[in-house]
Coordinates of C-alpha atoms in Angstrom, one line a residue:
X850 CA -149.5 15.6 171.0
X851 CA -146.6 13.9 168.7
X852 CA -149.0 11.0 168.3
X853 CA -152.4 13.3 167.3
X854 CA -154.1 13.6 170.4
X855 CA -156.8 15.5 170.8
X856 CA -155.7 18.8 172.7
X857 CA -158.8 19.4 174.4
X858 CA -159.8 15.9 175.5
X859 CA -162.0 15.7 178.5
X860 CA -161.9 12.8 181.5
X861 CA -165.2 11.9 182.7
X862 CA -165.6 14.8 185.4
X863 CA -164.0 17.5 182.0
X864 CA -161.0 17.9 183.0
X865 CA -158.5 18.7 180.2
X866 CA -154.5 18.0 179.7
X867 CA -155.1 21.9 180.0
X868 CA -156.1 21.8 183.5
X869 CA -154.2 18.7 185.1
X870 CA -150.9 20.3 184.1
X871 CA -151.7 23.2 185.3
X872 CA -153.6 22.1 188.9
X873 CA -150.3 20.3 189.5
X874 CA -147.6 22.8 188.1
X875 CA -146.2 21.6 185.0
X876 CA -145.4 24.7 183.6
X877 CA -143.7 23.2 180.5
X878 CA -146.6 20.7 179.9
X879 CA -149.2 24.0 179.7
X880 CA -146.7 26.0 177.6
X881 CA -146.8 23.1 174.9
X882 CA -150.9 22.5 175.6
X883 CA -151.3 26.3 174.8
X884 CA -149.0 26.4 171.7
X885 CA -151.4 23.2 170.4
X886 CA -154.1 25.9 170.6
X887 CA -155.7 24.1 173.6
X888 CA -159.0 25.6 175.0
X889 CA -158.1 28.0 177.9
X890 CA -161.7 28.7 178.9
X891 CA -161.9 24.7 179.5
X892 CA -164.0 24.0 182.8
X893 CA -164.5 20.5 184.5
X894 CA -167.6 19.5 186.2
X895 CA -166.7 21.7 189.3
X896 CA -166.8 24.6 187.3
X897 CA -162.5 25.3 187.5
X898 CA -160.3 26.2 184.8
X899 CA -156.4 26.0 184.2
X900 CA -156.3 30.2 184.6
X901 CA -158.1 29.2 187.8
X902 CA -156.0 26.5 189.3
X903 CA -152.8 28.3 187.8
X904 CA -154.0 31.6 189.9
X905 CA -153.7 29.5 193.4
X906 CA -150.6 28.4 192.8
X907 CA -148.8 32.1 192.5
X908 CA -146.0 32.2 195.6
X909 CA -146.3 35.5 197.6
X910 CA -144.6 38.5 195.9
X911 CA -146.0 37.4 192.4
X912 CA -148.7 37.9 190.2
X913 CA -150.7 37.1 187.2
X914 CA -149.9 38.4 184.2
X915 CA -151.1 37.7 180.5
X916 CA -147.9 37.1 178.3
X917 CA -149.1 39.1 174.7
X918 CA -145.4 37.6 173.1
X919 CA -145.8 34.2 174.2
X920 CA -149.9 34.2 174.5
X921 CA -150.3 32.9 177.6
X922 CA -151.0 33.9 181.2
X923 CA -147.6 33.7 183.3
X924 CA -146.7 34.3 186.8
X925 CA -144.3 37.4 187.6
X926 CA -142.6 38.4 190.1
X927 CA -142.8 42.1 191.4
X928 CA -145.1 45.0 190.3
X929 CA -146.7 45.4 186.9
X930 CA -145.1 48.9 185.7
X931 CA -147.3 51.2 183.3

């Protein structure tokens, strides 16, 4: 990003920076993608997302939740409270 890449560049099958960082975990790496404004409704050839990959790697006991401060979706531990 330092260097002027483009956010939302795709590899051959579409997959993003988006959505390898967030397939394998790097929660950091998709915090910075989605403060670079990258597309969040990004899908490769398959038809995934990031939100989608992001969503199967939630540990038991925690859900998905969108963050309005930080503008992003986040997993949380526990119960959403009204």
């Amino acid at each position: 990003l330092a260097a002027k890449a483009k956010v939302d560049a795709a590899d051959q099958d579409g997959a993003t920076a988006l959505i390898y960082a967030s397939r394998n975990g790097h929660e950091a790496v998709v915090r910075q993608l989605l403060a670079a404004k990258a597309r969040i409704d990004a899908a490769e050839q398959s038809g995934y997302t990031a939100l989608m990959y992001a969503s199967r790697r939630i540990k038991a006991g925690e859900e998905l939740q969108w963050d309005y401060g930080a503008g992003y979706w986040a997993a949380h531990d526990g119960l959403v409270q009204s």
